C-alpha positions as a Python dict, from the first residue, in 0.01 Angstrom:
ca = {
    (1, 'M'): (0, 0, 0),
    (2, 'S'): (135, 343, -92),
    (3, 'R'): (166, 610, 175),
    (4, 'I'): (-117, 817, 35),
    (5, 'Q'): (-346, 528, -47),
    (6, 'G'): (-502, 554, 294),
    (7, 'F'): (-607, 908, 215),
    (8, 'L'): (-833, 809, -73),
    (9, 'F'): (-1156, 978, 12),
    (10, 'C'): (-1372, 673, 76),
    (11, 'A'): (-1689, 836, 196),
    (12, 'S'): (-1882, 531, 87),
    (13, 'F'): (-2152, 549, 351),
    (14, 'A'): (-2509, 461, 289),
    (15, 'L'): (-2580, 778, 484),
    (16, 'S'): (-2856, 714, 732),
    (17, 'S'): (-2893, 745, 1103),
    (18, 'V'): (-2888, 372, 1175),
    (19, 'F'): (-2753, 67, 989),
    (20, 'A'): (-2962, -245, 948),
    (21, 'G'): (-2963, -477, 1248),
    (22, 'A'): (-2885, -208, 1504),
    (23, 'V'): (-3105, -51, 1767),
    (24, 'S'): (-3288, 245, 1621),
    (25, 'V'): (-3255, 608, 1722),
    (26, 'T'): (-3514, 823, 1547),
    (27, 'P'): (-3366, 1158, 1446),
    (28, 'K'): (-3537, 1462, 1592),
    (29, 'T'): (-3490, 1819, 1474),
    (30, 'P'): (-3317, 2022, 1747),
    (31, 'E'): (-3442, 2370, 1831),
    (32, 'L'): (-3276, 2636, 1617),
    (33, 'K'): (-3175, 2931, 1834),
    (34, 'D'): (-2955, 3224, 1730),
    (35, 'G'): (-2843, 3031, 1423),
    (36, 'C'): (-2736, 2714, 1609),
    (37, 'Y'): (-2915, 2389, 1675),
    (38, 'Q'): (-2960, 2326, 2049),
    (39, 'I'): (-2884, 1956, 2110),
    (40, 'S'): (-3009, 1803, 2434),
    (41, 'S'): (-3070, 1434, 2358),
    (42, 'A'): (-2948, 1140, 2153),
    (43, 'A'): (-3241, 1185, 1914),
    (44, 'E'): (-3144, 1549, 1858),
    (45, 'L'): (-2778, 1453, 1809),
    (46, 'Y'): (-2884, 1211, 1537),
    (47, 'G'): (-3112, 1480, 1398),
    (48, 'F'): (-2818, 1721, 1377),
    (49, 'A'): (-2616, 1455, 1191),
    (50, 'A'): (-2905, 1400, 950),
    (51, 'I'): (-2923, 1777, 885),
    (52, 'A'): (-2548, 1800, 824),
    (53, 'N'): (-2555, 1496, 593),
    (54, 'G'): (-2889, 1561, 423),
    (55, 'T'): (-3032, 1219, 510),
    (56, 'D'): (-3349, 1075, 664),
    (57, 'G'): (-3559, 1331, 479),
    (58, 'F'): (-3372, 1633, 618),
    (59, 'V'): (-3255, 1919, 399),
    (60, 'K'): (-2875, 1912, 386),
    (61, 'D'): (-2689, 2188, 566),
    (62, 'S'): (-2319, 2103, 586),
    (63, 'L'): (-2259, 2447, 745),
    (64, 'A'): (-2484, 2365, 1039),
    (65, 'C'): (-2391, 2494, 1384),
    (66, 'G'): (-2464, 2268, 1679),
    (67, 'K'): (-2447, 2336, 2053),
    (68, 'L'): (-2489, 2078, 2326),
    (69, 'T'): (-2711, 2188, 2612),
    (70, 'K'): (-2683, 1865, 2815),
    (71, 'D'): (-2460, 1560, 2852),
    (72, 'I'): (-2581, 1303, 2600),
    (73, 'V'): (-2575, 923, 2632),
    (74, 'V'): (-2633, 732, 2309),
    (75, 'N'): (-2541, 380, 2426),
    (76, 'E'): (-2443, 250, 2767),
    (77, 'N'): (-2156, 9, 2834),
    (78, 'V'): (-2011, 14, 2483),
    (79, 'L'): (-1678, -68, 2648),
    (80, 'D'): (-1615, -320, 2923),
    (81, 'A'): (-1428, -259, 3248),
    (82, 'E'): (-1092, -310, 3071),
    (83, 'G'): (-1174, -51, 2805),
    (84, 'S'): (-1234, -302, 2524),
    (85, 'L'): (-1544, -337, 2308),
    (86, 'N'): (-1830, -507, 2492),
    (87, 'V'): (-1870, -768, 2217),
    (88, 'A'): (-2160, -952, 2380),
    (89, 'D'): (-2390, -648, 2356),
    (90, 'T'): (-2307, -503, 2011),
    (91, 'A'): (-2647, -605, 1872),
    (92, 'N'): (-2804, -372, 2125),
    (93, 'F'): (-2601, -65, 2028),
    (94, 'A'): (-2734, 211, 1806),
    (95, 'T'): (-2485, 273, 1526),
    (96, 'W'): (-2360, 625, 1475),
    (97, 'T'): (-2350, 787, 1131),
    (98, 'P'): (-2048, 1020, 1111),
    (99, 'L'): (-2091, 1368, 966),
    (100, 'I'): (-1941, 1368, 616),
    (101, 'A'): (-1795, 1671, 433),
    (102, 'F'): (-1888, 1880, 736),
    (103, 'T'): (-1812, 2252, 718),
    (104, 'G'): (-1999, 2371, 1025),
    (105, 'S'): (-1923, 2385, 1396),
    (106, 'I'): (-1996, 2197, 1716),
    (107, 'D'): (-1970, 2356, 2060),
    (108, 'G'): (-2005, 2108, 2343),
    (109, 'Q'): (-2030, 2394, 2596),
    (110, 'G'): (-1852, 2171, 2847),
    (111, 'H'): (-2081, 1872, 2792),
    (112, 'S'): (-2002, 1514, 2690),
    (113, 'I'): (-2125, 1256, 2440),
    (114, 'T'): (-2112, 900, 2571),
    (115, 'G'): (-2149, 573, 2386),
    (116, 'L'): (-2104, 645, 2016),
    (117, 'Y'): (-2061, 318, 1828),
    (118, 'F'): (-1948, 250, 1471),
    (119, 'N'): (-1805, -86, 1370),
    (120, 'D'): (-1754, -148, 998),
    (121, 'S'): (-1409, -235, 865),
    (122, 'L'): (-1516, -151, 506),
    (123, 'Q'): (-1618, 210, 568),
    (124, 'S'): (-1413, 528, 592),
    (125, 'P'): (-1359, 793, 714),
    (126, 'V'): (-1500, 744, 1064),
    (127, 'G'): (-1536, 951, 1381),
    (128, 'L'): (-1784, 1179, 1550),
    (129, 'I'): (-1721, 1373, 1229),
    (130, 'G'): (-1616, 1147, 943),
    (131, 'S'): (-1465, 1428, 739),
    (132, 'T'): (-1430, 1804, 732),
    (133, 'N'): (-1447, 1923, 374),
    (134, 'A'): (-1575, 2200, 149),
    (135, 'P'): (-1638, 2239, -225),
    (136, 'Y'): (-1325, 2318, -424),
    (137, 'N'): (-1322, 2678, -549),
    (138, 'S'): (-1121, 2656, -871),
    (139, 'A'): (-1233, 2999, -994),
    (140, 'N'): (-1069, 3177, -703),
    (141, 'R'): (-796, 2942, -589),
    (142, 'E'): (-550, 3215, -499),
    (143, 'G'): (-656, 3383, -181),
    (144, 'F'): (-935, 3134, -126),
    (145, 'N'): (-1103, 3195, 208),
    (146, 'Y'): (-1094, 2852, 369),
    (147, 'P'): (-1390, 2782, 595),
    (148, 'E'): (-1303, 2708, 956),
    (149, 'V'): (-1459, 2393, 1098),
    (150, 'T'): (-1450, 2414, 1477),
    (151, 'V'): (-1519, 2153, 1744),
    (152, 'K'): (-1473, 2290, 2094),
    (153, 'N'): (-1551, 2238, 2461),
    (154, 'L'): (-1654, 1876, 2407),
    (155, 'R'): (-1569, 1535, 2550),
    (156, 'V'): (-1647, 1213, 2361),
    (157, 'Q'): (-1619, 915, 2594),
    (158, 'G'): (-1707, 550, 2629),
    (159, 'S'): (-1714, 524, 2249),
    (160, 'Y'): (-1591, 280, 1984),
    (161, 'F'): (-1499, 368, 1626),
    (162, 'R'): (-1374, 110, 1375),
    (163, 'G'): (-1327, 166, 1002),
    (164, 'K'): (-1110, 89, 701),
    (165, 'F'): (-901, 408, 678),
    (166, 'E'): (-883, 738, 865),
    (167, 'V'): (-1056, 684, 1195),
    (168, 'G'): (-1042, 944, 1472),
    (169, 'G'): (-1210, 997, 1806),
    (170, 'I'): (-1331, 1342, 1693),
    (171, 'V'): (-1253, 1370, 1318),
    (172, 'G'): (-1173, 1088, 1078),
    (173, 'H'): (-1033, 1296, 791),
    (174, 'A'): (-940, 1665, 812),
    (175, 'Y'): (-933, 1768, 448),
    (176, 'S'): (-713, 2044, 312),
    (177, 'N'): (-971, 2292, 183),
    (178, 'V'): (-1100, 2374, 529),
    (179, 'A'): (-923, 2482, 845),
    (180, 'T'): (-1012, 2219, 1104),
    (181, 'V'): (-980, 2349, 1461),
    (182, 'L'): (-1017, 2129, 1768),
    (183, 'D'): (-1014, 2338, 2084),
    (184, 'N'): (-1062, 2203, 2437),
    (185, 'V'): (-1179, 1859, 2326),
    (186, 'S'): (-1099, 1512, 2459),
    (187, 'F'): (-1162, 1150, 2370),
    (188, 'D'): (-1178, 837, 2582),
    (189, 'G'): (-1265, 515, 2403),
    (190, 'V'): (-1128, 292, 2127),
    (191, 'V'): (-1024, 384, 1771),
    (192, 'V'): (-942, 106, 1521),
    (193, 'S'): (-832, 145, 1157),
    (194, 'G'): (-644, -46, 891),
    (195, 'R'): (-443, 268, 823),
    (196, 'F'): (-438, 608, 994),
    (197, 'A'): (-599, 613, 1336),
    (198, 'G'): (-572, 898, 1585),
    (199, 'G'): (-712, 971, 1926),
    (200, 'L'): (-849, 1301, 1793),
    (201, 'I'): (-785, 1309, 1413),
    (202, 'G'): (-737, 1000, 1198),
    (203, 'G'): (-573, 1153, 891),
    (204, 'S'): (-517, 1485, 719),
    (205, 'T'): (-390, 1567, 376),
    (206, 'G'): (-354, 1813, 104),
    (207, 'G'): (-266, 2183, 118),
    (208, 'D'): (-355, 2523, 251),
    (209, 'G'): (-636, 2465, 501),
    (210, 'G'): (-474, 2245, 761),
    (211, 'Y'): (-562, 2171, 1120),
    (212, 'V'): (-499, 2311, 1467),
    (213, 'V'): (-538, 2098, 1779),
    (214, 'R'): (-506, 2300, 2098),
    (215, 'N'): (-584, 2262, 2467),
    (216, 'S'): (-695, 1903, 2406),
    (217, 'F'): (-608, 1545, 2501),
    (218, 'N'): (-667, 1179, 2428),
    (219, 'E'): (-690, 902, 2685),
    (220, 'G'): (-838, 638, 2457),
    (221, 'S'): (-673, 337, 2292),
    (222, 'V'): (-560, 370, 1929),
    (223, 'F'): (-502, 73, 1698),
    (224, 'A'): (-393, 72, 1331),
    (225, 'G'): (-207, -146, 1087),
    (226, 'S'): (9, 162, 1026),
    (227, 'G'): (-14, 533, 1093),
    (228, 'A'): (-137, 531, 1452),
    (229, 'G'): (-102, 843, 1668),
    (230, 'G'): (-218, 942, 2012),
    (231, 'I'): (-345, 1273, 1870),
    (232, 'V'): (-319, 1248, 1488),
    (233, 'G'): (-271, 929, 1286),
    (234, 'G'): (-113, 1068, 969),
    (235, 'V'): (-59, 1407, 807),
    (236, 'Y'): (53, 1460, 447),
    (237, 'Y'): (135, 1780, 259),
    (238, 'M'): (-48, 2021, 486),
    (239, 'N'): (71, 2382, 513),
    (240, 'R'): (-53, 2402, 870),
    (241, 'A'): (-51, 2104, 1104),
    (242, 'W'): (-30, 2241, 1458),
    (243, 'I'): (-69, 2060, 1789),
    (244, 'V'): (-41, 2301, 2082),
    (245, 'N'): (-96, 2261, 2457),
    (246, 'S'): (-216, 1903, 2414),
    (247, 'Y'): (-129, 1558, 2543),
    (248, 'N'): (-184, 1186, 2504),
    (249, 'L'): (-242, 934, 2783),
    (250, 'G'): (-373, 648, 2570),
    (251, 'T'): (-195, 339, 2442),
    (252, 'V'): (-100, 349, 2074),
    (253, 'T'): (-59, 12, 1898),
    (254, 'S'): (31, -65, 1537),
    (255, 'D'): (230, -296, 1312),
    (256, 'S'): (451, -3, 1207),
    (257, 'S'): (480, 378, 1189),
    (258, 'S'): (318, 498, 1507),
    (259, 'G'): (382, 777, 1756),
    (260, 'G'): (254, 896, 2089),
    (261, 'I'): (146, 1223, 1927),
    (262, 'V'): (161, 1174, 1547),
    (263, 'G'): (190, 842, 1364),
    (264, 'E'): (322, 965, 1028),
    (265, 'H'): (431, 1319, 949),
    (266, 'W'): (497, 1423, 588),
    (267, 'S'): (422, 1796, 598),
    (268, 'Y'): (639, 2106, 603),
    (269, 'G'): (399, 2319, 808),
    (270, 'G'): (403, 2112, 1126),
    (271, 'A'): (433, 2250, 1479),
    (272, 'L'): (438, 2070, 1812),
    (273, 'V'): (445, 2321, 2098),
    (274, 'N'): (386, 2249, 2468),
    (275, 'V'): (298, 1888, 2395),
    (276, 'M'): (332, 1578, 2614),
    (277, 'N'): (296, 1203, 2560),
    (278, 'L'): (254, 979, 2863),
    (279, 'G'): (97, 685, 2678),
    (280, 'E'): (268, 362, 2577),
    (281, 'V'): (357, 320, 2209),
    (282, 'K'): (395, -42, 2109),
    (283, 'L'): (411, -284, 1820),
    (284, 'D'): (137, -539, 1766),
    (285, 'K'): (312, -806, 1557),
    (286, 'Q'): (665, -699, 1464),
    (287, 'E'): (933, -707, 1729),
    (288, 'T'): (1115, -394, 1617),
    (289, 'S'): (1051, -89, 1402),
    (290, 'I'): (1247, 235, 1377),
    (291, 'D'): (922, 419, 1300),
    (292, 'V'): (757, 351, 1635),
    (293, 'K'): (843, 647, 1858),
    (294, 'S'): (729, 831, 2168),
    (295, 'I'): (634, 1153, 1984),
    (296, 'V'): (640, 1123, 1602),
    (297, 'G'): (659, 783, 1434),
    (298, 'E'): (749, 806, 1066),
    (299, 'K'): (899, 1148, 993),
    (300, 'G'): (917, 1233, 624),
    (301, 'Y'): (978, 1605, 664),
    (302, 'A'): (1114, 1800, 957),
    (303, 'L'): (860, 1992, 1160),
    (304, 'E'): (869, 2367, 1122),
    (305, 'M'): (862, 2419, 1498),
    (306, 'I'): (897, 2181, 1789),
    (307, 'D'): (938, 2321, 2138),
    (308, 'N'): (864, 2221, 2498),
    (309, 'V'): (779, 1862, 2405),
    (310, 'F'): (802, 1588, 2670),
    (311, 'Y'): (769, 1212, 2697),
    (312, 'V'): (819, 954, 2971),
    (313, 'A'): (1173, 818, 3000),
    (314, 'P'): (1327, 614, 2854),
    (315, 'G'): (1103, 669, 2552),
    (316, 'R'): (1110, 472, 2231),
    (317, 'N'): (1344, 546, 1938),
    (318, 'E'): (1278, 913, 1997),
    (319, 'H'): (1420, 1203, 1793),
    (320, 'Y'): (1196, 1479, 1931),
    (321, 'G'): (1140, 1615, 2280),
    (322, 'T'): (1277, 1574, 2630),
    (323, 'A'): (1255, 1254, 2834),
    (324, 'V'): (1117, 1307, 3185),
    (325, 'T'): (1068, 1084, 3486),
    (326, 'A'): (751, 1009, 3678),
    (327, 'A'): (890, 1217, 3965),
    (328, 'Q'): (941, 1521, 3739),
    (329, 'L'): (587, 1484, 3611),
    (330, 'A'): (450, 1458, 3964),
    (331, 'D'): (642, 1741, 4136),
    (332, 'G'): (528, 2021, 3905),
    (333, 'S'): (852, 2055, 3707),
    (334, 'V'): (699, 1988, 3367),
    (335, 'A'): (375, 2170, 3448),
    (336, 'S'): (563, 2487, 3545),
    (337, 'L'): (768, 2484, 3224),
    (338, 'M'): (456, 2440, 3012),
    (339, 'H'): (254, 2698, 3206),
    (340, 'A'): (527, 2964, 3170),
    (341, 'Y'): (570, 2916, 2794),
    (342, 'D'): (517, 3236, 2595),
    (343, 'Y'): (682, 3252, 2254),
    (344, 'A'): (592, 3326, 1891),
    (345, 'G'): (223, 3367, 1970),
    (346, 'F'): (199, 3039, 2161),
    (347, 'E'): (140, 3064, 2536),
    (348, 'G'): (86, 2794, 2795),
    (349, 'S'): (-126, 2947, 3070),
    (350, 'V'): (-385, 2668, 3027),
    (351, 'W'): (-148, 2420, 3193),
    (352, 'G'): (-172, 2345, 3560),
    (353, 'Q'): (-136, 2077, 3826),
    (354, 'N'): (-242, 2021, 4183),
    (355, 'V'): (79, 1860, 4304),
    (356, 'G'): (7, 1576, 4541),
    (357, 'T'): (-324, 1504, 4368),
    (358, 'D'): (-246, 1513, 3995),
    (359, 'S'): (27, 1273, 3886),
    (360, 'H'): (106, 1481, 3579),
    (361, 'P'): (31, 1820, 3419),
    (362, 'V'): (-333, 1884, 3328),
    (363, 'L'): (-522, 2166, 3157),
    (364, 'T'): (-648, 2345, 3468),
    (365, 'G'): (-458, 2674, 3433),
    (366, 'E'): (-283, 2682, 3773),
    (367, 'V'): (17, 2502, 3920),
    (368, 'K'): (-40, 2447, 4293),
    (369, 'S'): (199, 2330, 4566),
    (370, 'A'): (493, 2248, 4336),
    (371, 'T'): (774, 2063, 4514),
    (372, 'F'): (1054, 2070, 4255),
    (373, 'E'): (1400, 2212, 4328),
    (374, 'A'): (1415, 2552, 4162),
    (375, 'R'): (1682, 2776, 4022),
    (376, 'T'): (1646, 3146, 3945),
    (377, 'V'): (1659, 3249, 3580),
    (378, 'T'): (1702, 3623, 3522),
    (379, 'F'): (1621, 3805, 3199),
    (380, 'D'): (1824, 4128, 3192),
    (381, 'T'): (1649, 4385, 2970),
    (382, 'H'): (1948, 4619, 2929),
    (383, 'G'): (1842, 4906, 3152),
    (384, 'G'): (1478, 4815, 3188),
    (385, 'E'): (1309, 4611, 3457),
    (386, 'N'): (1468, 4269, 3490),
    (387, 'I'): (1243, 3964, 3502),
    (388, 'E'): (1310, 3665, 3728),
    (389, 'I'): (1141, 3326, 3721),
    (390, 'A'): (1177, 3014, 3931),
    (391, 'A'): (1251, 2727, 3693),
    (392, 'P'): (1302, 2359, 3775),
    (393, 'K'): (1664, 2252, 3794),
    (394, 'G'): (1799, 2038, 3513),
    (395, 'F'): (1573, 2173, 3237),
    (396, 'A'): (1634, 2413, 2950),
    (397, 'V'): (1403, 2715, 2954),
    (398, 'R'): (1258, 2874, 2643),
    (399, 'I'): (1333, 3247, 2651),
    (400, 'P'): (989, 3411, 2639),
    (401, 'D'): (881, 3705, 2429),
    (402, 'I'): (959, 4008, 2644),
    (403, 'E'): (878, 4360, 2529),
    (404, 'R'): (1013, 4693, 2648),
    (405, 'A'): (826, 5006, 2546),
    (406, 'G'): (1027, 5224, 2308),
    (407, 'Y'): (1291, 4958, 2249),
    (408, 'E'): (1362, 4682, 2001),
    (409, 'N'): (1529, 4360, 2113),
    (410, 'L'): (1807, 4249, 1881),
    (411, 'G'): (1848, 3916, 2056),
    (412, 'W'): (1936, 3740, 2381),
    (413, 'F'): (2296, 3664, 2474),
    (414, 'G'): (2486, 3472, 2736),
    (415, 'N'): (2695, 3774, 2838),
    (416, 'P'): (2639, 4147, 2900),
    (417, 'E'): (2873, 4238, 2613),
    (418, 'F'): (2632, 4074, 2364),
    (419, 'K'): (2907, 3865, 2212),
    (420, 'G'): (2864, 3535, 2033),
    (421, 'D'): (2549, 3376, 1896),
    (422, 'T'): (2200, 3474, 2007),
    (423, 'L'): (2014, 3233, 2234),
    (424, 'S'): (1668, 3077, 2208),
    (425, 'H'): (1684, 2887, 2538),
    (426, 'V'): (1854, 2914, 2873),
    (427, 'A'): (2068, 2600, 2889),
    (428, 'A'): (1973, 2316, 3121),
    (429, 'A'): (2161, 2340, 3451),
    (430, 'D'): (2121, 2314, 3827),
    (431, 'T'): (2254, 2664, 3895),
    (432, 'D'): (2104, 3011, 3864),
    (433, 'A'): (2142, 3174, 3523),
    (434, 'T'): (2117, 3516, 3359),
    (435, 'V'): (2070, 3605, 2993),
    (436, 'W'): (2097, 3956, 2851),
    (437, 'G'): (1861, 4110, 2597),
    (438, 'K'): (2010, 4362, 2356),
    (439, 'F'): (1730, 4619, 2381),
    (440, 'M'): (1803, 4928, 2170),
    (441, 'A'): (1608, 5254, 2176),
    (442, 'V'): (1372, 5315, 1886),
    (443, 'A'): (1296, 5673, 1782),
    (444, 'S'): (1025, 5785, 1542),
    (445, 'I'): (1137, 5996, 1248),
    (446, 'T'): (926, 6289, 1132),
    (447, 'L'): (1018, 6442, 796),
    (448, 'N'): (926, 6804, 724),
    (449, 'T'): (950, 6837, 347),
    (450, 'N'): (847, 7205, 333),
    (451, 'G'): (605, 7135, 54),
    (452, 'G'): (816, 6868, -114),
    (453, 'T'): (766, 6491, -139),
    (454, 'V'): (945, 6186, -10),
    (455, 'D'): (968, 5835, -143),
    (456, 'S'): (694, 5604, -6),
    (457, 'G'): (965, 5357, 91),
    (458, 'M'): (1112, 5601, 341),
    (459, 'V'): (1231, 5475, 676),
    (460, 'E'): (987, 5566, 953),
    (461, 'K'): (1188, 5474, 1260),
    (462, 'Y'): (1545, 5458, 1376),
    (463, 'T'): (1687, 5190, 1603),
    (464, 'E'): (1993, 5301, 1792),
    (465, 'G'): (2308, 5143, 1657),
    (466, 'L'): (2157, 5020, 1329),
    (467, 'G'): (2179, 5340, 1129),
    (468, 'A'): (1910, 5511, 924),
    (469, 'K'): (1842, 5543, 555),
    (470, 'P'): (1820, 5906, 431),
    (471, 'P'): (1533, 6017, 207),
    (472, 'K'): (1581, 5977, -166),
    (473, 'K'): (1433, 6318, -245),
}
C-alpha cells in the first residue's frame, strides 16, 4: 500500500442514522436558536447529523452549527471494564452515522457525548465527524477563504470507532480545503483502523487549510495497521498542522509507523508546541521498528517548529522532545515549564497541576503546591526592569517574548557584552542563570519636506546602533 493510499476519500456510507440490524434512534430536529441547533438528547444529536448529511428526509446543511445543552448518552456500556469493546452487547447498540464533508461547527459547551458506536471495517472515514471538507473553489484558488470547521468544549467518551481508513475519536479525515480546529476537546474510548488512526484526528492531507489541535487530550486506545497516533494518525502535505498545549495518555498500537502524538508526518507546516505524551507506544506483531516512537513515528519532513515537548523516560526510538521521569511529572517541574511558555504567539497558561493530587500536568490553568527544586533564571532587559522566574533545575528554559516600550530587542545573549550567537533557550543546569537582551532605543522619524515629497519607501523609525536610511528626495 502506498503512503497516500489511505487518504483516498472513501466516503462510501449509505448515509442514514442507523444501519440495518442495530437498535434504532429516530432523528429529531433540534431547536434552532440564534443560528445554532440546540442539542439536548441522543435523538437530537442524530437529527443534527441527518441535517449535516442531508439524510433521513432532512434538507442538507453542511454548514450547520450545533451546541450541546446537556450531557448526551447514546449507548451505555459500549466498552467493558478493561476498556475493550463489549462484544456480547453489540447487537443492542445504536450505530452512529459520522458527519461527512462537514463545514460547520460543534460547541459542546462543556458537555459530553457517551457511547457512540461504529463498527464497519469496510467504511471510511470514521469519527464523530467522518470528514471536514468543502467544495473546491477553482475559480478563485488564490486567496481562497478557507472555511473554519471548529469543534470545541466537548468530551467524547465510552465510544468505539472502527473503520477501514482514517478513523479518529473526533474527526476521521481533516481535508485540506478547510481549516479544522479542535479546541478544548478530549476522547476516551477505542479507535481502530487499517491505516491512519488517531485519538483526535485519523488523517489529514492536502494543502492550505490544515488543522490546529489546541488545549486538548486523548486518553483512549488507538489501533492501526500503520499510521497510529495518540493525537493524529497521519498528516501529508499540509501547510498548517499544529498541535499546541495538548497531550496523550492512551496506548497506541500498530504494526509499524506509530507515535505517541503523530503516527506519520509528511508535511512542512508542522508544529508541536507544549505537547506531552505519557501513553505507551507499542508494536502489535513486529518485534522492532524504527518508525515507532514516543512523539512522532514516521517522519518524512522536519517539523517547522517543535518546542517544549516531553515524553516519559526512557522513551522509544525518539528524535523529538525531552525525556522526563515520573517524579518530574508529579512534582510540578513539567507543568511549570509548560505553564510559563510564551513565545511566537503560543502561550501555555492553560497548563496546571495540583501537586500531590495530579500525577502529571493537566489543563487546569494553575500550578499548585509544586515541590521541585528551583533555580532562578534572570532576563536582563538592558536598563529596563529585569524579570526573574523560578525554573526547575535540570531543564532548558525557552526564553519568552519580552517587550520593552520604546525599544527593540536584537536578541538574547549569554553575556552582557552581547558577544557570540544569540540564544533561544537558557541551557539546562542546576545553577542560577542570567541572559541579557540587547534592547536598543527606537525613535520615530518625522520628515518636514516644506512642501516637497518623499519616497513612499522612506524609513519611519530609527533603532539606535543600526543606522538610518536618508530620504531619496
